[in-house]
mmCIF file of C-alpha atoms in Angstrom:
data_model
loop_
_atom_site.group_PDB
_atom_site.id
_atom_site.type_symbol
_atom_site.label_atom_id
_atom_site.label_comp_id
_atom_site.label_asym_id
_atom_site.label_seq_id
_atom_site.Cartn_x
_atom_site.Cartn_y
_atom_site.Cartn_z
ATOM 1 C CA UNK A 1 -59.185 228.668 69.647
ATOM 2 C CA UNK A 2 -60.916 225.299 69.684
ATOM 3 C CA UNK A 3 -59.504 221.993 68.505
ATOM 4 C CA UNK A 4 -61.057 218.646 69.372
ATOM 5 C CA UNK A 5 -59.032 216.433 71.683
ATOM 6 C CA UNK A 6 -56.657 213.952 70.052
ATOM 7 C CA UNK A 7 -56.879 215.556 66.610
ATOM 8 C CA UNK A 8 -53.697 216.456 64.763
ATOM 9 C CA UNK A 9 -52.143 219.705 65.979
ATOM 10 C CA UNK A 10 -52.379 222.543 63.452
ATOM 11 C CA UNK A 11 -52.323 225.769 65.484
ATOM 12 C CA UNK A 12 -48.755 226.716 64.569
ATOM 13 C CA UNK A 13 -47.213 224.969 61.601
ATOM 14 C CA UNK A 14 -43.592 223.887 61.522
ATOM 15 C CA UNK A 15 -41.138 223.356 64.335
ATOM 16 C CA UNK A 16 -41.718 223.553 68.093
ATOM 17 C CA UNK A 17 -39.810 226.359 69.834
ATOM 18 C CA UNK A 18 -38.905 225.558 73.446
ATOM 19 C CA UNK A 19 -37.853 228.704 75.328
ATOM 20 C CA UNK A 20 -35.007 228.468 77.834
ATOM 21 C CA UNK A 21 -36.847 230.114 80.731
ATOM 22 C CA UNK A 22 -33.574 230.646 82.629
ATOM 23 C CA UNK A 23 -31.941 232.628 79.828
ATOM 24 C CA UNK A 24 -31.953 236.430 80.037
ATOM 25 C CA UNK A 25 -31.423 236.519 76.268
ATOM 26 C CA UNK A 26 -34.333 234.219 75.474
ATOM 27 C CA UNK A 27 -32.578 231.440 73.616
ATOM 28 C CA UNK A 28 -34.911 228.865 72.147
ATOM 29 C CA UNK A 29 -34.308 225.285 71.197
ATOM 30 C CA UNK A 30 -36.032 224.693 67.880
ATOM 31 C CA UNK A 31 -37.170 221.091 67.597
ATOM 32 C CA UNK A 32 -38.253 219.758 64.240
ATOM 33 C CA UNK A 33 -41.653 218.183 64.712
ATOM 34 C CA UNK A 34 -40.480 214.659 63.972
ATOM 35 C CA UNK A 35 -43.180 213.413 66.320
ATOM 36 C CA UNK A 36 -46.939 213.427 65.782
ATOM 37 C CA UNK A 37 -48.548 216.226 67.805
ATOM 38 C CA UNK A 38 -52.067 215.674 69.132
ATOM 39 C CA UNK A 39 -54.306 218.425 70.499
ATOM 40 C CA UNK A 40 -55.509 218.296 74.090
ATOM 41 C CA UNK A 41 -57.329 221.021 76.004
ATOM 42 C CA UNK A 42 -57.921 223.602 73.287
ATOM 43 C CA UNK A 43 -61.257 224.779 74.717
ATOM 44 C CA UNK A 44 -63.476 227.641 73.638
ATOM 45 C CA UNK A 45 -66.733 229.139 74.818
ATOM 46 C CA UNK A 46 -69.829 227.584 73.217
ATOM 47 C CA UNK A 47 -67.936 224.421 72.289
ATOM 48 C CA UNK A 48 -68.755 221.328 74.359
ATOM 49 C CA UNK A 49 -65.924 219.694 76.272
ATOM 50 C CA UNK A 50 -65.750 216.655 78.553
ATOM 51 C CA UNK A 51 -66.049 217.203 82.288
ATOM 52 C CA UNK A 52 -65.724 214.769 85.122
ATOM 53 C CA UNK A 53 -63.425 213.444 87.782
ATOM 54 C CA UNK A 54 -59.680 213.671 87.279
ATOM 55 C CA UNK A 55 -56.849 212.541 89.559
ATOM 56 C CA UNK A 56 -56.415 215.005 92.409
ATOM 57 C CA UNK A 57 -52.830 215.753 91.438
ATOM 58 C CA UNK A 58 -53.489 216.424 87.725
ATOM 59 C CA UNK A 59 -53.930 220.217 87.901
ATOM 60 C CA UNK A 60 -50.905 220.540 90.189
ATOM 61 C CA UNK A 61 -48.780 218.396 87.881
ATOM 62 C CA UNK A 62 -49.872 220.409 84.831
ATOM 63 C CA UNK A 63 -49.074 223.647 86.692
ATOM 64 C CA UNK A 64 -45.610 222.344 87.583
ATOM 65 C CA UNK A 65 -44.976 221.474 83.927
ATOM 66 C CA UNK A 66 -46.254 224.858 82.707
ATOM 67 C CA UNK A 67 -43.916 226.537 85.211
ATOM 68 C CA UNK A 68 -40.827 224.954 83.655
ATOM 69 C CA UNK A 69 -41.771 224.466 79.999
ATOM 70 C CA UNK A 70 -42.684 227.160 77.467
ATOM 71 C CA UNK A 71 -43.330 226.079 73.879
ATOM 72 C CA UNK A 72 -44.289 228.345 70.962
ATOM 73 C CA UNK A 73 -44.592 231.424 73.173
ATOM 74 C CA UNK A 74 -46.632 234.228 71.614
ATOM 75 C CA UNK A 75 -46.411 237.960 72.148
ATOM 76 C CA UNK A 76 -50.173 238.158 72.546
ATOM 77 C CA UNK A 77 -52.186 236.434 75.225
ATOM 78 C CA UNK A 78 -55.450 234.577 75.425
ATOM 79 C CA UNK A 79 -57.957 235.161 78.225
ATOM 80 C CA UNK A 80 -60.138 232.297 79.366
ATOM 81 C CA UNK A 81 -63.469 232.799 77.614
ATOM 82 C CA UNK A 82 -65.121 230.025 79.643
ATOM 83 C CA UNK A 83 -65.183 232.163 82.802
ATOM 84 C CA UNK A 84 -68.653 233.674 83.272
ATOM 85 C CA UNK A 85 -67.770 236.495 85.614
ATOM 86 C CA UNK A 86 -65.313 239.248 84.792
ATOM 87 C CA UNK A 87 -62.191 239.101 86.923
ATOM 88 C CA UNK A 88 -59.717 241.799 87.813
ATOM 89 C CA UNK A 89 -56.940 239.409 86.795
ATOM 90 C CA UNK A 90 -58.381 236.911 84.305
ATOM 91 C CA UNK A 91 -56.498 233.671 83.654
ATOM 92 C CA UNK A 92 -54.175 234.203 80.697
ATOM 93 C CA UNK A 93 -52.277 231.920 78.385
ATOM 94 C CA UNK A 94 -49.599 232.739 75.835
ATOM 95 C CA UNK A 95 -47.655 229.524 75.363
ATOM 96 C CA UNK A 96 -48.071 225.784 75.031
ATOM 97 C CA UNK A 97 -46.748 222.664 76.732
ATOM 98 C CA UNK A 98 -45.672 219.318 75.282
ATOM 99 C CA UNK A 99 -46.196 215.966 76.980
ATOM 100 C CA UNK A 100 -44.607 212.801 75.522
ATOM 101 C CA UNK A 101 -47.138 210.030 74.933
ATOM 102 C CA UNK A 102 -46.869 206.651 73.280
ATOM 103 C CA UNK A 103 -43.882 206.206 70.912
ATOM 104 C CA UNK A 104 -43.846 208.885 68.222
ATOM 105 C CA UNK A 105 -46.650 210.940 69.827
ATOM 106 C CA UNK A 106 -46.489 214.191 71.785
ATOM 107 C CA UNK A 107 -49.545 215.935 73.231
ATOM 108 C CA UNK A 108 -49.819 219.669 72.506
ATOM 109 C CA UNK A 109 -51.805 221.700 75.036
ATOM 110 C CA UNK A 110 -52.255 225.414 75.732
ATOM 111 C CA UNK A 111 -50.877 226.655 79.049
ATOM 112 C CA UNK A 112 -54.464 227.468 80.068
ATOM 113 C CA UNK A 113 -55.151 223.737 80.391
ATOM 114 C CA UNK A 114 -54.142 224.093 84.052
ATOM 115 C CA UNK A 115 -57.021 226.540 84.606
ATOM 116 C CA UNK A 116 -59.453 224.497 82.519
ATOM 117 C CA UNK A 117 -58.872 221.398 84.670
ATOM 118 C CA UNK A 118 -58.787 223.186 88.037
ATOM 119 C CA UNK A 119 -61.663 225.647 87.557
ATOM 120 C CA UNK A 120 -63.893 224.397 84.740
ATOM 121 C CA UNK A 121 -63.804 220.664 85.469
ATOM 122 C CA UNK A 122 -62.297 219.783 82.093
ATOM 123 C CA UNK A 123 -61.523 216.075 81.874
ATOM 124 C CA UNK A 124 -58.677 215.443 79.423
ATOM 125 C CA UNK A 125 -58.453 212.109 77.593
ATOM 126 C CA UNK A 126 -57.266 209.243 79.796
ATOM 127 C CA UNK A 127 -54.139 208.642 77.699
ATOM 128 C CA UNK A 128 -53.095 212.281 78.199
ATOM 129 C CA UNK A 129 -53.739 212.099 81.943
ATOM 130 C CA UNK A 130 -51.602 208.955 82.153
ATOM 131 C CA UNK A 131 -48.796 210.655 80.209
ATOM 132 C CA UNK A 132 -48.897 213.755 82.440
ATOM 133 C CA UNK A 133 -48.756 211.672 85.595
ATOM 134 C CA UNK A 134 -45.686 209.856 84.199
ATOM 135 C CA UNK A 135 -43.709 213.103 83.809
ATOM 136 C CA UNK A 136 -40.819 213.424 86.251
ATOM 137 C CA UNK A 137 -41.014 217.190 86.822
ATOM 138 C CA UNK A 138 -37.856 217.203 88.950
ATOM 139 C CA UNK A 139 -35.960 215.290 86.276
ATOM 140 C CA UNK A 140 -37.244 217.568 83.519
ATOM 141 C CA UNK A 141 -36.342 220.660 85.517
ATOM 142 C CA UNK A 142 -32.726 219.513 85.728
ATOM 143 C CA UNK A 143 -32.307 218.717 82.015
ATOM 144 C CA UNK A 144 -29.482 220.559 80.286
ATOM 145 C CA UNK A 145 -28.842 220.406 76.563
ATOM 146 C CA UNK A 146 -25.621 221.548 74.905
ATOM 147 C CA UNK A 147 -26.101 222.384 71.251
ATOM 148 C CA UNK A 148 -24.239 224.720 68.896
ATOM 149 C CA UNK A 149 -22.109 225.933 71.818
ATOM 150 C CA UNK A 150 -25.168 226.903 73.886
ATOM 151 C CA UNK A 151 -26.013 225.377 77.243
ATOM 152 C CA UNK A 152 -29.797 225.324 77.369
ATOM 153 C CA UNK A 153 -32.264 224.469 80.111
ATOM 154 C CA UNK A 154 -35.181 222.904 78.251
ATOM 155 C CA UNK A 155 -37.796 220.837 80.074
ATOM 156 C CA UNK A 156 -38.327 218.082 77.540
ATOM 157 C CA UNK A 157 -36.737 214.623 77.637
ATOM 158 C CA UNK A 158 -35.897 214.141 73.950
ATOM 159 C CA UNK A 159 -34.105 216.367 71.456
ATOM 160 C CA UNK A 160 -34.357 214.886 67.965
ATOM 161 C CA UNK A 161 -31.723 215.164 65.264
ATOM 162 C CA UNK A 162 -31.977 218.454 63.422
ATOM 163 C CA UNK A 163 -32.623 220.602 66.502
ATOM 164 C CA UNK A 164 -31.104 224.075 66.413
ATOM 165 C CA UNK A 165 -30.736 227.124 68.648
ATOM 166 C CA UNK A 166 -32.506 230.413 68.045
ATOM 167 C CA UNK A 167 -30.772 233.209 69.983
ATOM 168 C CA UNK A 168 -33.150 236.156 70.286
ATOM 169 C CA UNK A 169 -30.254 238.423 71.307
ATOM 170 C CA UNK A 170 -28.498 237.693 67.996
ATOM 171 C CA UNK A 171 -29.853 239.937 65.211
ATOM 172 C CA UNK A 172 -28.952 237.327 62.598
ATOM 173 C CA UNK A 173 -31.288 234.750 64.120
ATOM 174 C CA UNK A 174 -33.888 236.921 65.847
ATOM 175 C CA UNK A 175 -35.180 238.151 62.500
ATOM 176 C CA UNK A 176 -36.733 234.714 62.106
ATOM 177 C CA UNK A 177 -39.172 235.619 64.878
ATOM 178 C CA UNK A 178 -40.429 238.886 63.412
#
């Protein structure tokens, strides 16, 4: 799926669903998209993309974020179609990450952005790179949100009014995911 960098996000309409990756029941914090979401890193074969130098720590920082944050997880997965040679274990993506930017803006990137930067030389926009480097991964990893009686571990620094919990173990709420 290709979307040009810094265009309005349109891949999945509606709210952002942040999965609590520590929960055996798969609770999600549903955040109303009260912020403007901008695409970054939605690359596809045969579509040009910027390449060039990036800070040495960018891929590592993106990987650390993708390890603790899962947004809009899908049951399917996407293989990197930029890789020329078949691999026994191709890079896969099935979720997104969110990076806060300037006030009112959040960058929306596929989890494969880590691979795109590290292997394919993708150079994200400078404003995105600056925002990623400003993320305190340790601080995010220790965030705990209590909402609707749930204690959630969600790696995102801001929960807007109107957020709700989707408990995948609860048949009354899990039907929303089917």
